[in-house]
Coordinates of C-alpha atoms in Angstrom, one line a residue:
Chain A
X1 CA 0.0 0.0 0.0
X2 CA 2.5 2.5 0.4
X3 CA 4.8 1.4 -2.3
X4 CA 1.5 2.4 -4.3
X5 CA 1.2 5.7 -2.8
X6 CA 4.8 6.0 -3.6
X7 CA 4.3 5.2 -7.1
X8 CA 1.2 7.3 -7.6
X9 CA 3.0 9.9 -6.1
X10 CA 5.8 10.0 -8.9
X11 CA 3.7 9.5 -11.7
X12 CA 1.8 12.8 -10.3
X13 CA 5.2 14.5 -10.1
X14 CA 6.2 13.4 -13.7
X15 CA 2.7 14.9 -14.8
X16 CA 3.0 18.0 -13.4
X17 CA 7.0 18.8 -14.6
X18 CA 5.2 18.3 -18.5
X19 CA 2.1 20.2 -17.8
X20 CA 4.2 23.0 -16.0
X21 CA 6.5 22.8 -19.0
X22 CA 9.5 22.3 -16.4
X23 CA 11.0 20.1 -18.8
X24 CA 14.4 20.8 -17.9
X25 CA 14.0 18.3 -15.0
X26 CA 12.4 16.0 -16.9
X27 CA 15.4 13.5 -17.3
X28 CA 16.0 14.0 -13.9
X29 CA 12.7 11.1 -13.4
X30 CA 15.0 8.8 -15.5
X31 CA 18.0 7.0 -13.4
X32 CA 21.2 8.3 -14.6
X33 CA 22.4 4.8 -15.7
X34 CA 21.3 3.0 -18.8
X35 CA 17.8 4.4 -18.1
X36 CA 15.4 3.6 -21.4
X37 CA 12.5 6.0 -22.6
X38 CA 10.3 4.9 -25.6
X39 CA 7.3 6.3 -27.4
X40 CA 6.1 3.2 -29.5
X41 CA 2.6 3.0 -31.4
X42 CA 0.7 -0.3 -30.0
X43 CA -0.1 -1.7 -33.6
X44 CA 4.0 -2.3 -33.9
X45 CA 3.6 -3.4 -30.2
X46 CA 1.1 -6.1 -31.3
X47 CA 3.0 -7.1 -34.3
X48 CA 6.3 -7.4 -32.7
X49 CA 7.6 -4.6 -34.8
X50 CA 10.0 -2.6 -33.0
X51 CA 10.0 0.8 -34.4
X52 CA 9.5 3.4 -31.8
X53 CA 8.6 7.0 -32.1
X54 CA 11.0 8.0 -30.2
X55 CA 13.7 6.2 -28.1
X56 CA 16.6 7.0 -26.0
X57 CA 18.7 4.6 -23.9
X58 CA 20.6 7.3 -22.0
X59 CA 19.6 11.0 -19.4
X60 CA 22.1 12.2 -21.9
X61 CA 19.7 11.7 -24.7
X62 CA 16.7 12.5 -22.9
X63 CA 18.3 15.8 -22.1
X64 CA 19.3 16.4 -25.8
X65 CA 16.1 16.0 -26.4
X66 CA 14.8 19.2 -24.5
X67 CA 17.1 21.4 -26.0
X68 CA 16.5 20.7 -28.8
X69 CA 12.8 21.3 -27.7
X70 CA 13.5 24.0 -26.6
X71 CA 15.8 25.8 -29.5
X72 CA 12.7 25.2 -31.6
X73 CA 10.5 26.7 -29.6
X74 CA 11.3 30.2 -28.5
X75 CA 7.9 29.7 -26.4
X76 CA 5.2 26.7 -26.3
X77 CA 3.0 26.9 -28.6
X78 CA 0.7 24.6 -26.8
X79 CA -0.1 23.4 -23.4
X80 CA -0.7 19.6 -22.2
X81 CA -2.5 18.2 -19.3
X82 CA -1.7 14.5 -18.1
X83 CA -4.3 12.3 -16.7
X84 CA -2.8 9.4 -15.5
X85 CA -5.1 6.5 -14.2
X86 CA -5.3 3.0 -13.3
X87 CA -1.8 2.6 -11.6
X88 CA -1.3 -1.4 -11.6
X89 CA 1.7 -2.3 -9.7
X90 CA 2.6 -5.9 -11.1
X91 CA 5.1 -7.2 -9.7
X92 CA 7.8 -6.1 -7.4
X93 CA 11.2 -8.3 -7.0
X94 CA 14.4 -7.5 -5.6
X95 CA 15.5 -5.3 -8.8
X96 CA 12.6 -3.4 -8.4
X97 CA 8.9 -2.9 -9.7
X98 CA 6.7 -3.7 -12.8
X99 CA 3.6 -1.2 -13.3
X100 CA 1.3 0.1 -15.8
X101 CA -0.8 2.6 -16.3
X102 CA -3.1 4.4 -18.3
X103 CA -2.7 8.1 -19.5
X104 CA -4.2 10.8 -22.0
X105 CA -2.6 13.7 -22.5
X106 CA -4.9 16.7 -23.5
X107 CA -3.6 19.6 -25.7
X108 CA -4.7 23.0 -25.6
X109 CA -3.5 25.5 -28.4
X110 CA -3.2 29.1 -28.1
X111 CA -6.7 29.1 -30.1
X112 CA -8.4 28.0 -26.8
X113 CA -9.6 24.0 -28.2
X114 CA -8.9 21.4 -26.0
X115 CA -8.5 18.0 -27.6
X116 CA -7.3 14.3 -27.3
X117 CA -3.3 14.6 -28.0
X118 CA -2.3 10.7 -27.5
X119 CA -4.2 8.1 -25.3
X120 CA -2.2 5.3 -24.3
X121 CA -0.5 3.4 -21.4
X122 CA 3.0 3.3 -19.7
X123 CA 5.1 0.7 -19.0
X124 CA 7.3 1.1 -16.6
X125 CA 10.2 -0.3 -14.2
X126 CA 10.4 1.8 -11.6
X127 CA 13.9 1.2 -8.8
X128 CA 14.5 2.8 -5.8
X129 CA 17.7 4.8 -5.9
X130 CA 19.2 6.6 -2.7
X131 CA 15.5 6.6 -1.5
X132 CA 13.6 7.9 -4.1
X133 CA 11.9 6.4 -7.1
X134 CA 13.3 6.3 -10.9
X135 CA 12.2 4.8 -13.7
X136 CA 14.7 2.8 -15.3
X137 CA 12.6 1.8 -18.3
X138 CA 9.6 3.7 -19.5
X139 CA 7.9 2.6 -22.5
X140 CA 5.3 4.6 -23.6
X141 CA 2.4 2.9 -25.5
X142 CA 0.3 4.9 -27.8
X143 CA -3.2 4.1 -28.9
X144 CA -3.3 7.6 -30.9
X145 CA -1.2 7.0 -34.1
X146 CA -1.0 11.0 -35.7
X147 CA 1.5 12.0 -33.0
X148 CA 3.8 14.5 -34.7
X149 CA 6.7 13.0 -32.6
X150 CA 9.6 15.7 -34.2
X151 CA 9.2 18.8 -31.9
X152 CA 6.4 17.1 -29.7
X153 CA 7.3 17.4 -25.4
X154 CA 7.3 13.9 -23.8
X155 CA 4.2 12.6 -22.8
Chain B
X1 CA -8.0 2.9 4.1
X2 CA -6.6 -0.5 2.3
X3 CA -10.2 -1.4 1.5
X4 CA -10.1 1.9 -1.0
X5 CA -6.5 0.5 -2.1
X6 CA -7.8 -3.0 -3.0
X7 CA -10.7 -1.4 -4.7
X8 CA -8.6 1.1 -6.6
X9 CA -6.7 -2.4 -7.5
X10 CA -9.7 -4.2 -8.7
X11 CA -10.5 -1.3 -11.3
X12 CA -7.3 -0.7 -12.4
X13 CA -7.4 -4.8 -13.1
X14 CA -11.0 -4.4 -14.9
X15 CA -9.4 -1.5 -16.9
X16 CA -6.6 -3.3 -18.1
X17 CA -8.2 -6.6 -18.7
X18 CA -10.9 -4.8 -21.6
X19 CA -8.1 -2.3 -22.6
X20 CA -5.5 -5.0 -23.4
X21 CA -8.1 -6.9 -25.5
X22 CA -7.9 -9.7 -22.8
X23 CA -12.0 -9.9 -22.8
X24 CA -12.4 -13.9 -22.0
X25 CA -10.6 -12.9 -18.4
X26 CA -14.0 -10.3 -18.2
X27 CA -16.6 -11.9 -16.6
X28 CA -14.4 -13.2 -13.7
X29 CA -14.5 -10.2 -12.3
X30 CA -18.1 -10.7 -11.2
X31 CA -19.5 -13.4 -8.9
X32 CA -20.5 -16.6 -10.3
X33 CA -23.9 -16.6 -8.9
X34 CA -26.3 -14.3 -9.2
X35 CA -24.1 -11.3 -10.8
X36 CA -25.6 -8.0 -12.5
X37 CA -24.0 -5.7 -15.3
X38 CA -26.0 -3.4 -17.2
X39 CA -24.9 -0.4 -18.9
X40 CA -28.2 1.9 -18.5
X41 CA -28.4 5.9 -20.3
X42 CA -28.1 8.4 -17.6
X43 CA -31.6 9.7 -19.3
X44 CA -33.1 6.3 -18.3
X45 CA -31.9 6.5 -14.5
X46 CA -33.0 10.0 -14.1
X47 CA -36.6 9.5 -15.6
X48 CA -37.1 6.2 -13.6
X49 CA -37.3 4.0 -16.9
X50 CA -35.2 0.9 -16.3
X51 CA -34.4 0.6 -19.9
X52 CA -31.1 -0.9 -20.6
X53 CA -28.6 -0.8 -23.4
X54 CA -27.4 -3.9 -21.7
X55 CA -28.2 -6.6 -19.4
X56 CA -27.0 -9.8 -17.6
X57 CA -28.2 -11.0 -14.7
X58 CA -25.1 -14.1 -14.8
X59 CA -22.1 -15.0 -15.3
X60 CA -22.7 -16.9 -18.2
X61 CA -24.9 -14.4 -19.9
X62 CA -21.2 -12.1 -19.9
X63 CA -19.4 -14.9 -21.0
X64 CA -21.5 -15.4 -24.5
X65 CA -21.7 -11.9 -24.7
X66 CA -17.3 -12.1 -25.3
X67 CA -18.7 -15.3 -27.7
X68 CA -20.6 -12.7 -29.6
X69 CA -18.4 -10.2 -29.6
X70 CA -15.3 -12.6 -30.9
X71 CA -17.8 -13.9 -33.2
X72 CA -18.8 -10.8 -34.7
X73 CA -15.2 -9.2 -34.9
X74 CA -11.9 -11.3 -36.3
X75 CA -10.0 -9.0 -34.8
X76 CA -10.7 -5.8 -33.1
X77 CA -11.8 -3.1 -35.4
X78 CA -10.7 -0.5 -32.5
X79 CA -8.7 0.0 -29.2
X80 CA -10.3 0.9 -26.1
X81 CA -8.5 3.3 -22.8
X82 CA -10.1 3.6 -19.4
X83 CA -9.7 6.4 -17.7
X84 CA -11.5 5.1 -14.2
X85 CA -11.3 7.9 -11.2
X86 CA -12.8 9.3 -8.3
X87 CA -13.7 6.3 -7.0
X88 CA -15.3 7.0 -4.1
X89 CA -16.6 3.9 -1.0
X90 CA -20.1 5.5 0.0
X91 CA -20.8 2.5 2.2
X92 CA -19.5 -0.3 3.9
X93 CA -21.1 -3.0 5.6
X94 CA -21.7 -6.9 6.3
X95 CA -22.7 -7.6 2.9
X96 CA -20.2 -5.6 1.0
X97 CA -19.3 -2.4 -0.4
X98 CA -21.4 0.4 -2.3
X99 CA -18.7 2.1 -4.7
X100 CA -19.2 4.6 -6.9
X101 CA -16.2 5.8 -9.6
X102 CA -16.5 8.0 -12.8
X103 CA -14.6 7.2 -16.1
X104 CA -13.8 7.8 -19.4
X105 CA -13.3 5.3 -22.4
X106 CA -11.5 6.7 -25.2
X107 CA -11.5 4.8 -28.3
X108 CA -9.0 4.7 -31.3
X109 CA -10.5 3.4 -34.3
X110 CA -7.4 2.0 -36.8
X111 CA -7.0 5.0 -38.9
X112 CA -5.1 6.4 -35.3
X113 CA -7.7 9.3 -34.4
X114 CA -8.7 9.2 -30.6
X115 CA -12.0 10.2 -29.6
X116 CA -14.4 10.3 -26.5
X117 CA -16.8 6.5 -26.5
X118 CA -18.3 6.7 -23.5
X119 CA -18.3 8.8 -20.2
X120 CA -20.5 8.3 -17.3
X121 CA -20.0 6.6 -13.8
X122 CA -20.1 3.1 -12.2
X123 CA -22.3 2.3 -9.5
X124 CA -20.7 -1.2 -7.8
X125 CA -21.4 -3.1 -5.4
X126 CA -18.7 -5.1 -4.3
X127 CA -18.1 -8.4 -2.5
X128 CA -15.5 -10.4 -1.0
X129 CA -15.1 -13.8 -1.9
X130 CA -13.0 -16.2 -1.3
X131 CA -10.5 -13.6 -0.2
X132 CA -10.9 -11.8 -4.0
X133 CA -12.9 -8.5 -4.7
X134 CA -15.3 -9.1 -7.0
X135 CA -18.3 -7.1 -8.3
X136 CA -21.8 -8.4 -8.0
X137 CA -23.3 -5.5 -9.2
X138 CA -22.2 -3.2 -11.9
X139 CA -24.1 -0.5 -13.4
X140 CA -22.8 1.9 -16.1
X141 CA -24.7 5.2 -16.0
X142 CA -23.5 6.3 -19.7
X143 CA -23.9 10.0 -20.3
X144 CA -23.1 9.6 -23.8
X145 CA -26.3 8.6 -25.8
X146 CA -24.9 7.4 -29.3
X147 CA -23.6 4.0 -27.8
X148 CA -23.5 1.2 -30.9
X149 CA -23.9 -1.8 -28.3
X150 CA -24.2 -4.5 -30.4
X151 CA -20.9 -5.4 -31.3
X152 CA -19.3 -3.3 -28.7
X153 CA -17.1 -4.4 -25.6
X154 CA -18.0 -3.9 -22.4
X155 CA -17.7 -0.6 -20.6
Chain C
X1 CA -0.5 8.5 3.1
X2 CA -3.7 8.8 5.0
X3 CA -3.6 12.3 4.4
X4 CA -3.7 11.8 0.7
X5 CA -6.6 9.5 1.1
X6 CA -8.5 12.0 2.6
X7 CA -7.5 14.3 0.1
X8 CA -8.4 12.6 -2.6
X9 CA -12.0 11.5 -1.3
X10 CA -12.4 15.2 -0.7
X11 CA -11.9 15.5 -4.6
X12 CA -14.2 12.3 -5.7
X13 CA -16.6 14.0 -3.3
X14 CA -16.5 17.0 -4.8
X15 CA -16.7 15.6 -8.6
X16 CA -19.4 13.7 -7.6
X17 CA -21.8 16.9 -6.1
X18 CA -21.0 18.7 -9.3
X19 CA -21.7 15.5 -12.1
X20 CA -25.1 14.1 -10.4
X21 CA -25.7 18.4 -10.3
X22 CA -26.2 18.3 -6.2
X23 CA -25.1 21.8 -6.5
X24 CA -27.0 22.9 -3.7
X25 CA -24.0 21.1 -1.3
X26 CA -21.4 22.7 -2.9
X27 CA -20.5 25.7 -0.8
X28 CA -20.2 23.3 1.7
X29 CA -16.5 21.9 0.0
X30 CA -15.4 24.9 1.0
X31 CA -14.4 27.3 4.4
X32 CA -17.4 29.5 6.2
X33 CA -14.8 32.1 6.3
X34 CA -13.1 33.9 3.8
X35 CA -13.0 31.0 1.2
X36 CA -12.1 31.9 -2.3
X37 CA -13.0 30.1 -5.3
X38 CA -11.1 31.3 -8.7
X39 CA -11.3 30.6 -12.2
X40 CA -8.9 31.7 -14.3
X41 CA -7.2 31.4 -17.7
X42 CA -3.9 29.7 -17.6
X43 CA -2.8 32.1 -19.9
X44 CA -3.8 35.5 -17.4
X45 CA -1.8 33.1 -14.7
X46 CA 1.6 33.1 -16.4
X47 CA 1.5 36.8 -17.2
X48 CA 1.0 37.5 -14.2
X49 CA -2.9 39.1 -14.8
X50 CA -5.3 38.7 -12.3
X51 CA -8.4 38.3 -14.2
X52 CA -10.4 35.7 -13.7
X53 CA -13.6 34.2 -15.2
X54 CA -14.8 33.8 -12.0
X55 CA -14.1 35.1 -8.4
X56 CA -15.7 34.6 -5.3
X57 CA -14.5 35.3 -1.9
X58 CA -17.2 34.0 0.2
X59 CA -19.3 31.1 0.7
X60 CA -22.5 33.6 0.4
X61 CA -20.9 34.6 -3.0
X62 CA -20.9 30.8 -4.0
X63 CA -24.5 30.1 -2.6
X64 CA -25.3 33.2 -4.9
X65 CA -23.6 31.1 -8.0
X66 CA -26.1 28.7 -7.8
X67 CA -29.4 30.5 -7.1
X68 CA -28.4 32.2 -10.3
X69 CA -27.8 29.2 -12.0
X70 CA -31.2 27.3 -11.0
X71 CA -32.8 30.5 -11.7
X72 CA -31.6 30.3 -15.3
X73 CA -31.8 26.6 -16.1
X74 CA -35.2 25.3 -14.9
X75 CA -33.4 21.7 -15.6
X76 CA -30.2 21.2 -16.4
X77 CA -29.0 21.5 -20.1
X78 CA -25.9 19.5 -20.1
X79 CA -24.3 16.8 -18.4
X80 CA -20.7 17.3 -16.8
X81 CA -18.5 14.2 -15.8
X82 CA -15.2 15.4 -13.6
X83 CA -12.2 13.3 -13.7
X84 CA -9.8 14.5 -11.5
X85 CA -6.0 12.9 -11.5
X86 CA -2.5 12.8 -9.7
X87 CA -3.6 14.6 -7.0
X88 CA -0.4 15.8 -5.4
X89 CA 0.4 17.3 -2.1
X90 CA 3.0 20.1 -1.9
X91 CA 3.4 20.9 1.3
X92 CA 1.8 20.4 4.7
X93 CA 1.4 22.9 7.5
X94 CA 0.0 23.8 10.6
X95 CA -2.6 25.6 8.3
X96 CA -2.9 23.3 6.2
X97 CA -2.3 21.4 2.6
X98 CA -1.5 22.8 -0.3
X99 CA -2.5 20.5 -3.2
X100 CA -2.9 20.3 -7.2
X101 CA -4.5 18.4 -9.2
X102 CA -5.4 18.2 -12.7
X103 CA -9.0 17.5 -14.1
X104 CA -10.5 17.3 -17.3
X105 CA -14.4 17.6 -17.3
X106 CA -16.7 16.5 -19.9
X107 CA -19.9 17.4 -21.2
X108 CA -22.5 15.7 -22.5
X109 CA -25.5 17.8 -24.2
X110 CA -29.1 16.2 -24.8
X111 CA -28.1 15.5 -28.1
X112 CA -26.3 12.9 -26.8
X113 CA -22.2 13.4 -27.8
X114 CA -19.5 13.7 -25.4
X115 CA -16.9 16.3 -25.8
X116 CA -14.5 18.4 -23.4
X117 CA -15.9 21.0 -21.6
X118 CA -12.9 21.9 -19.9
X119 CA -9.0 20.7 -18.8
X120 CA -6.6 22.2 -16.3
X121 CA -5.4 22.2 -12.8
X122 CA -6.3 22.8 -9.1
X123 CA -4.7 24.5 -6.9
X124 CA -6.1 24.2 -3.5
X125 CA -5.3 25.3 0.1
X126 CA -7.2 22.9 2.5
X127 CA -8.0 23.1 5.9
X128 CA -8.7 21.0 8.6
X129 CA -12.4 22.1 10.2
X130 CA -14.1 20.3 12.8
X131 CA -12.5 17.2 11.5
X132 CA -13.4 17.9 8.0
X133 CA -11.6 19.1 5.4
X134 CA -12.5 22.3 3.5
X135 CA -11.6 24.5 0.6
X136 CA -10.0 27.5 2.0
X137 CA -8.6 28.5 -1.3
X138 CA -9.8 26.9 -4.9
X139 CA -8.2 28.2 -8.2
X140 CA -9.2 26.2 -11.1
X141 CA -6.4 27.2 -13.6
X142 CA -7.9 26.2 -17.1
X143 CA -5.8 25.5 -20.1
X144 CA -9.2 25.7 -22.4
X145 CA -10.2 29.3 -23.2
X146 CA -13.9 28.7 -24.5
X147 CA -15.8 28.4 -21.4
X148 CA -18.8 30.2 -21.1
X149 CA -18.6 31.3 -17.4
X150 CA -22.4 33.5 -17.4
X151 CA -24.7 30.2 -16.6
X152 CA -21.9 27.5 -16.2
X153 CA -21.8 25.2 -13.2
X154 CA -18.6 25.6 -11.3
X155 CA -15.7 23.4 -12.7

């Protein structure tokens, strides 16, 4: 029960650094070794393909990636709002835990329209480091297919 | 306390089981004798008709509904999310729990465009048995109208 | 972690007086004294303008809200349907929590379809009051500009 607390309490963290657009500590969710981050559509999911949207096996590439966010984007164009729902610890060993959960990430451009962005789920293992939770692998599962994935924020 | 954590559980395992397409493991989350799902328009409810868009009053009546349904559709034609929140214990006694939640189901159709299915709440009432949660009651209270519940999974 | 689970039933409590349109017992979510309930545009928040959609500052200004509201809809138009995630607390007090949240709310007209009414973020000072918590402070930041505050139910 607390370790879900715990977990619910990190994926409200990593929610609210997007929809804040503090994405500068955005890597900072990731563990600083051999951490993995991966937008993949579920049809390649389902049909064992492996081509991701986006992928990145390393903070250093996860940090990258917000520069170069952020040097194409003097200011955001558009706002995003995280709900994240369903938190489903699966298992929890030794190494650390298996959970799922399911997201959708609204999108509000400067015209005032909200709509559906990407609907999806996450994948994650989640390990404790000195005391606090990082996800080691996060692998994000898309339902939504038309996700413009070259200057997009991480969902 | 832990009761609304194992209840928080059982949804996020009702979510996933429709959302990953896993639809035969459905109907165990009700109790084998004498179980009740119906999805029912929030117009019904309100005017006191009892109308359903859907009814079973066992556990077998759900499981030839997934028959139907697998019938009917080769493979799915369209990917379902559950948003499930709020989930909120308004009573607790001998018998078991009165649990109300509200939720969202997205739907991605295979051209990749995500779009509202269904909102409305879930009216539950919950049982232990055996040492599992299960529901012996379920009532969707849909406040979307344009429902197409004949080949459609369950909510 | 039994402060967030009274936090959180505070919000399904809330979502729920607003969706089955109890509105009556809303004033009571928040403070007798000196409550304040806010919306207002994300986009007046980070320029630092004060303007809001809609500013109350006591619970008779709130109680006001509604008259006005029943007064204009003999029954209600629409259909909202809150769902409020990653509710996180930021710091604790002798005062008090300070919590956010985000929320999307839907709508569902008589016509039937479902859309979004309106997405964005709580943030909420609550206090502790005769054993109950209360809204001393409620600003509903909204990322969607189109919301027509004159006969809207509160968010």
């Amino acid at each position: 029960m607390e370790v879900q607390w715990r977990v619910e309490r990190l994926h409200s963290r990593y929610a609210a650094c997007i929809d804040d657009d503090a994405l500068e500590s955005w890597p900072e969710f990731f563990t600083l070794d051999a951490c993995r981050y991966e937008i993949i559509p579920r049809e390649n999911v389902e049909r064992g393909l492996p081509l991701a949207l986006m992928f990145c096996t390393s903070r250093g590439m996860l940090v990258d990636r917000i520069v170069s966010l952020r040097e194409a984007n003097i200011y955001p164009q558009r706002w995003y709002r995280h709900i994240i729902s369903n938190v489903l610890i699966q298992s929890v060993d030794a190494d650390g835990l298996q959970v799922q959960s399911n997201y959708v990430v609204l999108q509000t451009r400067r015209t005032g329209q909200t709509e559906i962005f990407s609907a999806g789920k996450y994948v994650d293992r989640i390990v404790l480091h000195k005391g606090e939770l990082k996800f080691a692998e996060k692998r994000v599962v898309v339902d939504t297919h038309r996700v413009d994935t070259l200057l997009v924020a991480p969902i």
